[in-house]
Coordinates of C-alpha atoms in Angstrom, one line a residue:
X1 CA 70.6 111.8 55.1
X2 CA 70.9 114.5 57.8
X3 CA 68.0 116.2 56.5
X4 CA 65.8 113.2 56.7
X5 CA 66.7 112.0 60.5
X6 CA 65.9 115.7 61.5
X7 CA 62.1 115.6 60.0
X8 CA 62.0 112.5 61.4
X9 CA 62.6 113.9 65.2
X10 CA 60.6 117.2 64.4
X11 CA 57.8 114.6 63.5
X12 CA 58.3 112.1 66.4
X13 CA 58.1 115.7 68.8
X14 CA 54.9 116.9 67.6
X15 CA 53.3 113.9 67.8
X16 CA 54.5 113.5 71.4
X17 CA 53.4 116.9 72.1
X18 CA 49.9 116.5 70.7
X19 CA 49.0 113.3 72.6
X20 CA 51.1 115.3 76.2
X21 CA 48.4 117.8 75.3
X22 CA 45.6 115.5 74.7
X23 CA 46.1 113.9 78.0
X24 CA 46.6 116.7 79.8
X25 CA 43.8 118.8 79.1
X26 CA 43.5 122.2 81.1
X27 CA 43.2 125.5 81.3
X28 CA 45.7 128.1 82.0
X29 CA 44.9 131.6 84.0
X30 CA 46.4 135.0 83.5
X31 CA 45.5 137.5 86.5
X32 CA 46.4 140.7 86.3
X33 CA 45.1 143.7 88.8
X34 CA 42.4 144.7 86.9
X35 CA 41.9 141.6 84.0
X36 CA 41.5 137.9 84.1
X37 CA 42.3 135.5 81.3
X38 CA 41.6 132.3 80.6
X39 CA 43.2 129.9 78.0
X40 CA 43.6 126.0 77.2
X41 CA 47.0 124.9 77.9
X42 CA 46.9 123.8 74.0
X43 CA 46.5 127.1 72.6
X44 CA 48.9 128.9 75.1
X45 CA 51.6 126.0 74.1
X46 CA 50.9 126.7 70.3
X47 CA 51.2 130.5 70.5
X48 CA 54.2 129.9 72.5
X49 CA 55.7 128.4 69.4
X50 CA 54.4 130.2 67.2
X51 CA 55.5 133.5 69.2
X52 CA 59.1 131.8 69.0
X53 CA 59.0 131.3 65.4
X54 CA 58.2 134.9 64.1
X55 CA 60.8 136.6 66.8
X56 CA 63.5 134.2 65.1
X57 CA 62.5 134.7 61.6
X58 CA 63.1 138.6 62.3
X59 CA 66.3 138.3 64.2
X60 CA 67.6 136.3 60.6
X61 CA 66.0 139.2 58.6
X62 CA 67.9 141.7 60.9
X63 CA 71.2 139.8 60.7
X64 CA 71.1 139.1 57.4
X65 CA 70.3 143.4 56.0
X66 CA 73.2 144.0 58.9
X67 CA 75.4 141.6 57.3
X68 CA 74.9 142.9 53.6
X69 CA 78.3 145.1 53.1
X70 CA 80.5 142.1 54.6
X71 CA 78.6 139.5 52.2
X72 CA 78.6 141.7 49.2
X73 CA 82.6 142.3 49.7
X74 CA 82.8 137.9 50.2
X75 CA 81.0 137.9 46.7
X76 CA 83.0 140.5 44.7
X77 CA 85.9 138.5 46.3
X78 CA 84.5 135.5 44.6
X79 CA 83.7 136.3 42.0
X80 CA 87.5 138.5 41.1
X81 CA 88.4 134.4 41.9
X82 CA 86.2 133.0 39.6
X83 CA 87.7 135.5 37.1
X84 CA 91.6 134.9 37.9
X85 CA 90.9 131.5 37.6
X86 CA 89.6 131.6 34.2
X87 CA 92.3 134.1 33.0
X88 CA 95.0 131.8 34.4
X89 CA 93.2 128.7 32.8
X90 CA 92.6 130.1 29.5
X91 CA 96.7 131.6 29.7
X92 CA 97.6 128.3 30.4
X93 CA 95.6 126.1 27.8
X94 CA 97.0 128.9 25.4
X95 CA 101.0 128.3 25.7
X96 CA 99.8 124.3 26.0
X97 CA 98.3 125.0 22.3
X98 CA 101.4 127.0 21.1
X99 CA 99.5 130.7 20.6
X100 CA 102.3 132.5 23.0
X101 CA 100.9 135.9 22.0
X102 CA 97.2 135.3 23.3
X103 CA 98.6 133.6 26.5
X104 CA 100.8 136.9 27.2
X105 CA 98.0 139.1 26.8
X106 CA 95.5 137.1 29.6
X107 CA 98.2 136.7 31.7
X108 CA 99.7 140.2 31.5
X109 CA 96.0 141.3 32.3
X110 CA 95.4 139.2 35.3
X111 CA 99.0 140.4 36.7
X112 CA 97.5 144.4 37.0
X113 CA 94.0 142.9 38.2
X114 CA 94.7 140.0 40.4
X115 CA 95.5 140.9 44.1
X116 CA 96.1 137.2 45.3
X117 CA 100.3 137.0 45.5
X118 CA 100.4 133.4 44.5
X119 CA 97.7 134.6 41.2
X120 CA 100.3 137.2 40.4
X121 CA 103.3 135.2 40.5
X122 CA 101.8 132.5 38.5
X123 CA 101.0 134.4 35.9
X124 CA 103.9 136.5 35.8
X125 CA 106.2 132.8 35.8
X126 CA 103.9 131.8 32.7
X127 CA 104.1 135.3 31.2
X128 CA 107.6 134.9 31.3
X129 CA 107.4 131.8 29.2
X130 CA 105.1 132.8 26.7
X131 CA 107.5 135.7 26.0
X132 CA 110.2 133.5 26.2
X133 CA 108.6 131.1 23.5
X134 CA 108.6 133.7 21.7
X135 CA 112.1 134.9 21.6
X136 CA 110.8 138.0 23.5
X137 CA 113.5 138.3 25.8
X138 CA 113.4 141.9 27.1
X139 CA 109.6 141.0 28.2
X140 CA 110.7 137.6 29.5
X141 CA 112.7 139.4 31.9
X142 CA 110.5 142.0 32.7
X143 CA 107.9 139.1 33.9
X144 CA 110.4 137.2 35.8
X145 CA 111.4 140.2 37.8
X146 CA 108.0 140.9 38.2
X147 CA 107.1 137.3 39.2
X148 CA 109.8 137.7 41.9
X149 CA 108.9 140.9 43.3
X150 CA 105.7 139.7 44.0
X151 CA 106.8 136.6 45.7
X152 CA 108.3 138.5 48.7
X153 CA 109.3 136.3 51.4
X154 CA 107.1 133.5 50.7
X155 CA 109.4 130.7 50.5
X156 CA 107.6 128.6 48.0
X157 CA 106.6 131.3 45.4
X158 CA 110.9 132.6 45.7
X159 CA 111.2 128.9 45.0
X160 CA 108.8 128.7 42.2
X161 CA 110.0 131.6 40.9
X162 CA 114.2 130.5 41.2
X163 CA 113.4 127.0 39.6
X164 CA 111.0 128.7 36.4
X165 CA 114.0 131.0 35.9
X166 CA 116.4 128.9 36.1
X167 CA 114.7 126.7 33.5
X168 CA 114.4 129.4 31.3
X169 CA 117.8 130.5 31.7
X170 CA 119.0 127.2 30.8
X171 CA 117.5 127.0 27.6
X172 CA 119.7 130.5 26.4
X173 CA 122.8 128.9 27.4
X174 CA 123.0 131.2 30.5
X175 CA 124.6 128.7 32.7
X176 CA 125.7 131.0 35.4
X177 CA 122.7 132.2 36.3
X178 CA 120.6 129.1 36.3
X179 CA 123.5 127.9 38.9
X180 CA 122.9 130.7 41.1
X181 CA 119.6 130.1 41.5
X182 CA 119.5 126.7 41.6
X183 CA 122.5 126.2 44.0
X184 CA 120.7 127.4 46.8
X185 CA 117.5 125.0 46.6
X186 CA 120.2 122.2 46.3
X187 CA 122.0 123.3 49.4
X188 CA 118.9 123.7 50.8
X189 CA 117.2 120.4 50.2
X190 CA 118.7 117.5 48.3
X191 CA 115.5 116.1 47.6
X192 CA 114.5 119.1 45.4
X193 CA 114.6 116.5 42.7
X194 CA 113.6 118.9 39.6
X195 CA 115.7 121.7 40.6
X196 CA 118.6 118.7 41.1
X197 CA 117.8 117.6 37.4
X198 CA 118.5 121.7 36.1
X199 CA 121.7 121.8 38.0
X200 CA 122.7 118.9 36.2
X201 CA 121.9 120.1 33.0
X202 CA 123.5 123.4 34.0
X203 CA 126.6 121.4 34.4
X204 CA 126.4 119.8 31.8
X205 CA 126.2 122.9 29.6
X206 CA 129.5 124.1 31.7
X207 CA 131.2 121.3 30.7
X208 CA 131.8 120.4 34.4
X209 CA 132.8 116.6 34.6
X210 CA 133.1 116.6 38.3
X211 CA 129.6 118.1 39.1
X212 CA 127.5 115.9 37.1
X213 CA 129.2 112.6 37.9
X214 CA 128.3 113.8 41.7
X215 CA 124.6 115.1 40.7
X216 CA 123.9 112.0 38.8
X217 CA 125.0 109.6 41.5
X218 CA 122.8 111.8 43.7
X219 CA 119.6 111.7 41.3
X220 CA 120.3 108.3 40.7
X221 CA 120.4 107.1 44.7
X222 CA 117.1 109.3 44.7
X223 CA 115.4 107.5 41.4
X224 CA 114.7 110.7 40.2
X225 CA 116.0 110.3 36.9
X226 CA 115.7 107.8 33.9
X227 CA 118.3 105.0 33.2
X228 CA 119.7 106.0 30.0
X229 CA 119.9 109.4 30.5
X230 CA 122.0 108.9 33.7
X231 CA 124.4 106.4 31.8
X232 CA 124.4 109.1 28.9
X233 CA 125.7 111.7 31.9
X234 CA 128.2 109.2 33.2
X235 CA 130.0 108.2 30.0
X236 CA 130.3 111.8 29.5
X237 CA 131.3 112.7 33.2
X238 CA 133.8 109.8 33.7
X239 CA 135.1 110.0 30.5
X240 CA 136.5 113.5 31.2
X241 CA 137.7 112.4 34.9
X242 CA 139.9 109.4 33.4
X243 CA 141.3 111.9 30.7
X244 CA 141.9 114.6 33.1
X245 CA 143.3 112.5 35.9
X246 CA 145.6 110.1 33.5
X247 CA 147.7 107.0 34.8
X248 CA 148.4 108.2 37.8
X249 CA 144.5 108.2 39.5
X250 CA 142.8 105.5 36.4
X251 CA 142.6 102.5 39.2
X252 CA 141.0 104.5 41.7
X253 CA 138.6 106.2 39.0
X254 CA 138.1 102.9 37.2
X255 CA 137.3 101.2 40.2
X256 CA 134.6 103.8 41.3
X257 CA 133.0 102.6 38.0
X258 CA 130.0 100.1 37.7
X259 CA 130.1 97.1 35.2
X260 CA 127.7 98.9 33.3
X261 CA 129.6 102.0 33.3
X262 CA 132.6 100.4 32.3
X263 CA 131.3 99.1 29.2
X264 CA 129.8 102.6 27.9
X265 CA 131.9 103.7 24.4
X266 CA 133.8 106.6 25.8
X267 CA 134.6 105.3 29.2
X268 CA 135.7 102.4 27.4
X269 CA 137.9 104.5 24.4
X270 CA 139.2 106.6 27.3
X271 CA 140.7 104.1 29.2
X272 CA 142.2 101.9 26.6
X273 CA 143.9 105.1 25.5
X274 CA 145.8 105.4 28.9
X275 CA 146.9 102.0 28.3
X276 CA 148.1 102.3 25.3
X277 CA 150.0 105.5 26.4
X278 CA 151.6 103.3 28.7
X279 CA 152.2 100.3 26.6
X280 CA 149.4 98.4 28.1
X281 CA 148.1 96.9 24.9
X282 CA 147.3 93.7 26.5
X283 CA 144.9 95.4 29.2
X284 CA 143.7 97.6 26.4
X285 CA 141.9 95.1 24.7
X286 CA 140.6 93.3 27.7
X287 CA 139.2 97.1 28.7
X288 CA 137.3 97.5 24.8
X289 CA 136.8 93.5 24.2
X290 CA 133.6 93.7 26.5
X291 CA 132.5 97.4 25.4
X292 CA 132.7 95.7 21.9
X293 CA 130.5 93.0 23.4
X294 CA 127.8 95.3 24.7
X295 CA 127.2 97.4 21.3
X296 CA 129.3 96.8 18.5
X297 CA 130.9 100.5 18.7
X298 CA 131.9 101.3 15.6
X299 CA 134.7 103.7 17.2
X300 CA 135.8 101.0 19.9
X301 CA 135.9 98.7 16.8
X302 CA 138.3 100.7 14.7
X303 CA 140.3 101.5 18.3
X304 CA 140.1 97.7 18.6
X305 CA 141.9 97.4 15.5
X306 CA 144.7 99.5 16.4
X307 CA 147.8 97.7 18.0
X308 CA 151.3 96.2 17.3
X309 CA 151.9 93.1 15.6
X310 CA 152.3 91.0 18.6
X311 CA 148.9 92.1 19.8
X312 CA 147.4 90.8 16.9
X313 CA 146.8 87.2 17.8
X314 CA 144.3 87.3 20.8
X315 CA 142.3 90.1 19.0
X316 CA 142.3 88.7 15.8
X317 CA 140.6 85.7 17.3
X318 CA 138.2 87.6 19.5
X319 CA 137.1 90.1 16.5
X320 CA 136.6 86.3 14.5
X321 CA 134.5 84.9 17.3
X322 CA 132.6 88.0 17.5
X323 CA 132.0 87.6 13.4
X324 CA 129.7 84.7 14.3
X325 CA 126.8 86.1 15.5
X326 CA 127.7 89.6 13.7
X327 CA 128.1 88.0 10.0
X328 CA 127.1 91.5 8.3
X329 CA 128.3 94.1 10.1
X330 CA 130.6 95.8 7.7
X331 CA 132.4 97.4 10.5
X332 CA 133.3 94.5 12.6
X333 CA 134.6 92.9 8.9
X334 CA 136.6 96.2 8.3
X335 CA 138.4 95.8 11.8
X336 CA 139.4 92.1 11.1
X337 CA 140.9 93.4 7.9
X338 CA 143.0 95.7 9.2
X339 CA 144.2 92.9 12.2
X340 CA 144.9 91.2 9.5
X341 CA 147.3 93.8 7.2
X342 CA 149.1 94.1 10.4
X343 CA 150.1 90.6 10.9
X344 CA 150.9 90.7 7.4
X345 CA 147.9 88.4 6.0
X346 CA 147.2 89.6 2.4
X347 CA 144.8 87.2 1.8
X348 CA 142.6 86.9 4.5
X349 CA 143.0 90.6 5.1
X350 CA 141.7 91.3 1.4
X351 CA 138.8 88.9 2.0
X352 CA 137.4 90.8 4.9
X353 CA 137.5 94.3 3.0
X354 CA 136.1 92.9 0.1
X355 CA 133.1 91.7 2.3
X356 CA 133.0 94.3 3.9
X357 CA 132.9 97.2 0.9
X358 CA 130.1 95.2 -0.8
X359 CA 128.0 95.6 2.4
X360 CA 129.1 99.7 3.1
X361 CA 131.0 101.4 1.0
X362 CA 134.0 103.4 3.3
X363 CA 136.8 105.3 2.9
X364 CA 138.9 103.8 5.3
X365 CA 138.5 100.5 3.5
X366 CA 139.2 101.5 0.5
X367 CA 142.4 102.8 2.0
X368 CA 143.4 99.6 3.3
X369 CA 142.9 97.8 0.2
X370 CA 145.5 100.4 -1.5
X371 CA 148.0 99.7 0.7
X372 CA 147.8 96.4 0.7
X373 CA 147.5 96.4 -3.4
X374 CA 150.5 98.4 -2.8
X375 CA 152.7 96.3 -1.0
X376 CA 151.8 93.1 -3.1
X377 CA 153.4 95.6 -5.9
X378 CA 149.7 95.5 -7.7
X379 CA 150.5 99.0 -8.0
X380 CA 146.9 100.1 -10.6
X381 CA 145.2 98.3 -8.3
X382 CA 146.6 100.6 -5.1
X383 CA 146.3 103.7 -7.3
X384 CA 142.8 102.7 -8.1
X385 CA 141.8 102.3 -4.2
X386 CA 143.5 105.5 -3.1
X387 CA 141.5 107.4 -6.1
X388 CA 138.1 105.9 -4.4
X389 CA 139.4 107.0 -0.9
X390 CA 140.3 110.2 -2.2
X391 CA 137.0 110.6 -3.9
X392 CA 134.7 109.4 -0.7
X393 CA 136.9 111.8 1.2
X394 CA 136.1 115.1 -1.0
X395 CA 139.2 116.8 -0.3
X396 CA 141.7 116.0 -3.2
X397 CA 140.7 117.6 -6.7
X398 CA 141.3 115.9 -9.8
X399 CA 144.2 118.3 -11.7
X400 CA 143.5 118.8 -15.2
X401 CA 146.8 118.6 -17.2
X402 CA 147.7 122.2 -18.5
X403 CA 149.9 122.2 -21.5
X404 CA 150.1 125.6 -21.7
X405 CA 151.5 126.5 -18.5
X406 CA 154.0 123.9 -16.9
X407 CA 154.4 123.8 -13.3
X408 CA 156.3 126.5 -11.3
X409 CA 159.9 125.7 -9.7
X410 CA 158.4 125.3 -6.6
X411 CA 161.8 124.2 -4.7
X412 CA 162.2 127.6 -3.4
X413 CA 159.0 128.4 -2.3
X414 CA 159.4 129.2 1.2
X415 CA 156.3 127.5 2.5
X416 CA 156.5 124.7 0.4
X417 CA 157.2 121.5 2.4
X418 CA 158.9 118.7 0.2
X419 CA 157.8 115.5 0.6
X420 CA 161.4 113.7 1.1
X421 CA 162.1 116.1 3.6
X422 CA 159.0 114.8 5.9
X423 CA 159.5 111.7 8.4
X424 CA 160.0 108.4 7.1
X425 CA 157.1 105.5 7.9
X426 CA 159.1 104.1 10.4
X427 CA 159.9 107.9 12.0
X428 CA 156.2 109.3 12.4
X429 CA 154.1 106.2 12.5
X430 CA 154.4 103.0 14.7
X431 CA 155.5 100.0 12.6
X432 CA 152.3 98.1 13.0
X433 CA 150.6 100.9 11.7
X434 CA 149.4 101.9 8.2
X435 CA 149.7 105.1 6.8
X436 CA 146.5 105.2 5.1
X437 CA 144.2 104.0 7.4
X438 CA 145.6 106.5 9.4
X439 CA 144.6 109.2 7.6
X440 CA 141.3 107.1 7.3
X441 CA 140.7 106.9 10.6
X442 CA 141.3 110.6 11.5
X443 CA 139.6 112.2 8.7
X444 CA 136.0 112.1 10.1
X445 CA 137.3 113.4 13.4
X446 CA 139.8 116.4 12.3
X447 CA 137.1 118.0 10.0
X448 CA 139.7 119.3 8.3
X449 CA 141.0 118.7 4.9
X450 CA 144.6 117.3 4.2
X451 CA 146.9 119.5 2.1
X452 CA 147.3 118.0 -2.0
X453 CA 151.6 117.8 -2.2
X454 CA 151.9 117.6 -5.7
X455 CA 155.2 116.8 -7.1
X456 CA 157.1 119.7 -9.1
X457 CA 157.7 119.5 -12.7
X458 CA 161.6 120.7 -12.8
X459 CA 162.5 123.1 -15.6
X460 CA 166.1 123.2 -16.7
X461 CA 167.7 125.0 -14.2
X462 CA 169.0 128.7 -14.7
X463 CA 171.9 130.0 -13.6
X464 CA 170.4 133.3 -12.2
X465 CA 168.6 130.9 -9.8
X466 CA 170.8 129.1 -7.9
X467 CA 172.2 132.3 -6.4
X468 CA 168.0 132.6 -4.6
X469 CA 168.4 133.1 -0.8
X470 CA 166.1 131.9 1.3
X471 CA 165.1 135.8 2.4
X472 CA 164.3 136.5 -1.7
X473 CA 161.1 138.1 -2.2
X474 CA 158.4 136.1 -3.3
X475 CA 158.0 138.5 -6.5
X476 CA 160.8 136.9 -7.8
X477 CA 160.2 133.4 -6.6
X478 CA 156.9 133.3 -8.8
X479 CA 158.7 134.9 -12.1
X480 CA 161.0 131.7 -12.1
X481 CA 158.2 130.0 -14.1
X482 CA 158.8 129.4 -17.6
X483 CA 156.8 129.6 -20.2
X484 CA 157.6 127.4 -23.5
X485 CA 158.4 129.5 -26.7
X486 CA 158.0 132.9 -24.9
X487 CA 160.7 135.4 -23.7
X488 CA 159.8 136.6 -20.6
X489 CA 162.3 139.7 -21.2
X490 CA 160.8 140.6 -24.0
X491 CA 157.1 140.5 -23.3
X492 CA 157.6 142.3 -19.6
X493 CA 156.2 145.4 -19.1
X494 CA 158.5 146.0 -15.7
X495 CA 162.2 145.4 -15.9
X496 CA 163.1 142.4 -14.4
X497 CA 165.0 142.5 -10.9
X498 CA 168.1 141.2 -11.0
X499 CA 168.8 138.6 -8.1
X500 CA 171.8 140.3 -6.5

C-alpha cells in the first residue's frame, strides 16, 4: 500500500512539473568571463535531476563496498543463527521422539559452536536430559554444570537452569538437592508455580507432612494444580498431622479440614482411630459413616465394622441402609456380617457372608464363617472355613502324616511358645472382637506370615528327662526324639551325653 501512494505522488509531481515548465517557457544564461551559454529552463531543470540522480546512485555504491566487512560479519551472524536454531530444533524433536543418543550428539555439538549464552544453556539443559533418559548420569551432570556455568548472572537462565535440575534430580530420588534449588525460587517468588509444584513433589518424596499440606494450600489458592491430585496430597499430608499430633491437637487439626477433606479414606481411618483410642466409638462412626458415603472404602468398611457390642445397633442399621443402593458390593455385605457376629446374630450374620462369598471369594470371610460354625458347635463346618482361610492366605502348609518319625518332645525347646501359655481371648483381644477376623484383617497389611503352632505328640516320658534345665544344650534337646523299634544307644556312632 505504501508503495503505491508513493508512485502516485512521484506521478502527480512530474506532471505538475511538466505543465510549470510548459507554461513557463524560457531560457536560462550562463556568463562566464570569457563564454556565454544559453539553455531552456526545461533542459537545465532535467539535467538538474538527472545530475542529482547519478551523484546519489554513487554515494549508495560507495556506502554499500564501505559497508561490506560489517554486512558480511551481520550475515555469518545469521546465518551461525540459522544453524543453532536448526541444531536446537532437530535436538529437541529428537528427545520428543525418544532417540536420546542422536539428540545428545546435536546438542553436545551446538554447545562447542554456539556463542549465544541463552543457545548454550538450552542445549546444555536438554543435553542433560537426553543423558539423563538414558541412565547416563556422569554426562547428565557434566551438562548441567555446564548449562550453569554458562548461565552466569543472568537471572532467568540460573532459573532455568535450577528448575531443569531440580526436575531431574527429583526423578533419582535426590530430594535434597532438588530442595536446594528450588527453595530459593520459592522464597523468591510464590508465584513460581512449576518450581512450587517440584517442591511439592520434593516433599512429598521426604515424607514431609507439614510442607506439603502448606505447598498444596498455596498451589491450590494459586489454581495451579489439578483437583484430585491436591486432595491425593492432602489425605496424605493431614493424615500424618492427625497421627503425629494425636488427641491432644485433633479439634484444631480436624477443624482446619474442608468437608471434602474430611471425607478422604485416610483422613477419615486416621481420625476414627484417635477416637477409638479414646473410647469415642460413638464419634468414630459419625467420623467414617460419611467417608463410607462418599466411596464405599473398602478399608473404612472393615474399620466400620470394628466396635463393641453396644456400638452395634446404629451401625448395623446405617451399614443396612447403605445395602440398598449397594446390593452387590461384597464388601459392604462382609462388614454387616461381622456387625452382626458381634451382636451375636448367627443367622443373619451367616446370610450376609454367604452373599457375600458367592459374589468375591475372601479370606476374611471365610474366617468369620469359621468362627461362627464354631461357636454354634458345627465344629466340620468351622474346620472346613478355617482350611479355606488358611488356603487363600498361603501361609499354613498342609503336614503330611509321617509314620516313620513321630513328633519331637518339643516341651523343652527353648523357643518354643506353647499355646496354653499365650493370653486368653478375653486377655489379648477386646470382647467384641473375633479372633479370626482379626488375623483376617491384619494379614494383607503385616505382609508377614503367621507362625504354624502345631500341637506336640507326647512320647512316654523318660526319666533322664525330667532332670533337662532350661540352660541344656540344644544337642540334647533334639536327641529326646524317639524312634519306634530302634535303640538309639545302640545305633549311635557318638556316646550319648549324660544329662548331669
Amino acid at each position: 500500500m505504501r508503495t503505491w501512494f508513493w508512485t502516485l505522488i512521484l506521478f502527480i509531481a512530474a506532471v505538475a512539473l511538466a505543465l510549470v515548465l510548459r507554461e513557463h517557457a524560457g531560457n536560462v544564461y550562463l556568463v562566464t568571463p570569457h563564454y556565454l551559454a544559453r539553455a531552456s529552463l526545461t533542459y537545465v531543470v532535467l539535467c538538474i535531476l538527472g545530475l542529482f540522480i547519478v551523484l546519489y546512485v554513487l554515494l549508495r555504491l560507495l556506502a554499500w563496498f564501505g559497508d561490506g566487512p560489517e554486512r558480511f560479519r551481520l550475515w555469518r551472524g545469521r546465518r551461525a543463527q540459522r544453524r543453532d536454531q536448526t541444531l536446537l530444533e532437530t535436538g529437541w524433536i529428537s528427545i520428543l521422539e525418544g532417540r536420546y543418543e542422536q539428540a545428545e550428539k546435536d546438542l553436545m555439538k551446538l554447545m562447542s559452536k554456539t556463542r549465544s549464552q541463552s543457545s548454550k544453556v538450552v542445549a546444555g539443559l536438554a543435553a542433560a536430559r537426553a543423558a539423563h533418559y538414558q541412565g547416563q548420569i556422569a554426562q547428565r551432570d557434566q551438562a548441567l554444570a555446564a548449562a550453569r556455568a554458562a548461565a552466569g548472572n543472568d537471572v532467568r537462565l540460573k532459573e532455568a537452569s535450577a528448575v531443569a535440575s531440580a526436575e531431574l534430580y527429583l526423578d533419582q530420588h535426590r530430594t535434597q538437592e532438588a530442595i536446594e534449588l528450588l527453595q530459593d525460587l520459592q522464597d523468591a517468588s510464590s508465584r513460581h508455580l512449576h518450581a512450587t509444584r517440584l517442591l511439592l513433589r520434593a516433599y512429598r518424596q521426604e515424607g514431609n507432612a507439614e510442607r506439603v499440606y502448606e505447598l498444596t494450600r498455596l498451589l491450590m489458592r494459586r489454581s495451579g494444580i489439578e483437583r484430585q491430585e491436591a486432595l491425593g496430597h492432602i489425605e496424605f499430608a493431614a493424615a500424618a498431622r492427625l497421627c503425629a499430633g494425636g488427641a491432644e491437637q485433633f479439634k484444631a487439626l480436624w477443624s482446619d479440614l474442608k468437608s471434602e477433606e474430611k471425607t478422604l479414606p485416610g483422613v477419615a481411618l486416621e481420625a476414627a482411630l484417635i477416637q477409638e483410642r479414646d473410647g469415642n466409638y460413638e464419634e468414630a462412626g459419625r467420623i467414617l459413616e460419611p467417608a463410607i458415603a462418599a466411596s464405599f472404602d473398602s478399608r473404612l468398611l472393615e474399620a466400620y465394622a470394628q466396635c463393641p457390642p453396644e456400638f452395634v445397633g446404629r451401625r448395623l442399621a446405617k451399614a443396612e441402609e447403605w445395602l440398598r443402593s449397594q446390593p452387590n458390593n461384597p464388601v459392604l455385605l462382609s462388614t454387616l456380617g461381622h456387625l452382626c457376629l458381634t451382636s451375636q446374630l448367627w443367622g443373619q450374620g451367616e446370610h450376609y457372608l454367604l452373599r457375600s462369598l458367592k459374589i468375591q471369594g475372601d479370606l476374611r470371610n471365610h474366617a468369620l464363617l469359621g468362627n461362627l460354625y464354631d461357636s454354634l458347635g458345627r465344629h466340620d463346618e468351622a474346620v472346613s472355613y478355617w482350611r479355606k482361610a488358611a488356603s487363600m492366605a498361603g501361609t499354613l502348609p498342609v503336614l503330611a502324616v509321617s509314620t516313620a518319625l513321630p513328633a519331637a518332645d518339643t516341651r523343652h525347646d527353648p523357643s518354643h511358645t506353647d499355646a496354653d501359655s499365650l493370653p486368653s481371648q478375653d486377655e489379648g483381644l477386646p470382647h467384641y472382637t473375633y479372633a479370626a477376623s482379626v488375623v483376617a484383617e491384619d494379614l494383607p497389611d503385616q505382609g508377614r506370615p503367621l507362625p504354624v503352632v502345631a500341637e506336640p505328640v507326647v512320647p512316654a516320658a523318660k526319666p533322664e528327662q525330667d532332670s533337662l534345665s532350661s540352660s541344656a544344650d540344644l544337642d540334647d534337646y533334639f536327641d529326646t526324639a524317639p524312634i519306634p523299634g530302634v535303640d538309639l544307644s545302640q545305633t549311635s556312632d557318638r556316646p550319648r551325653r549324660s544329662n548331669d
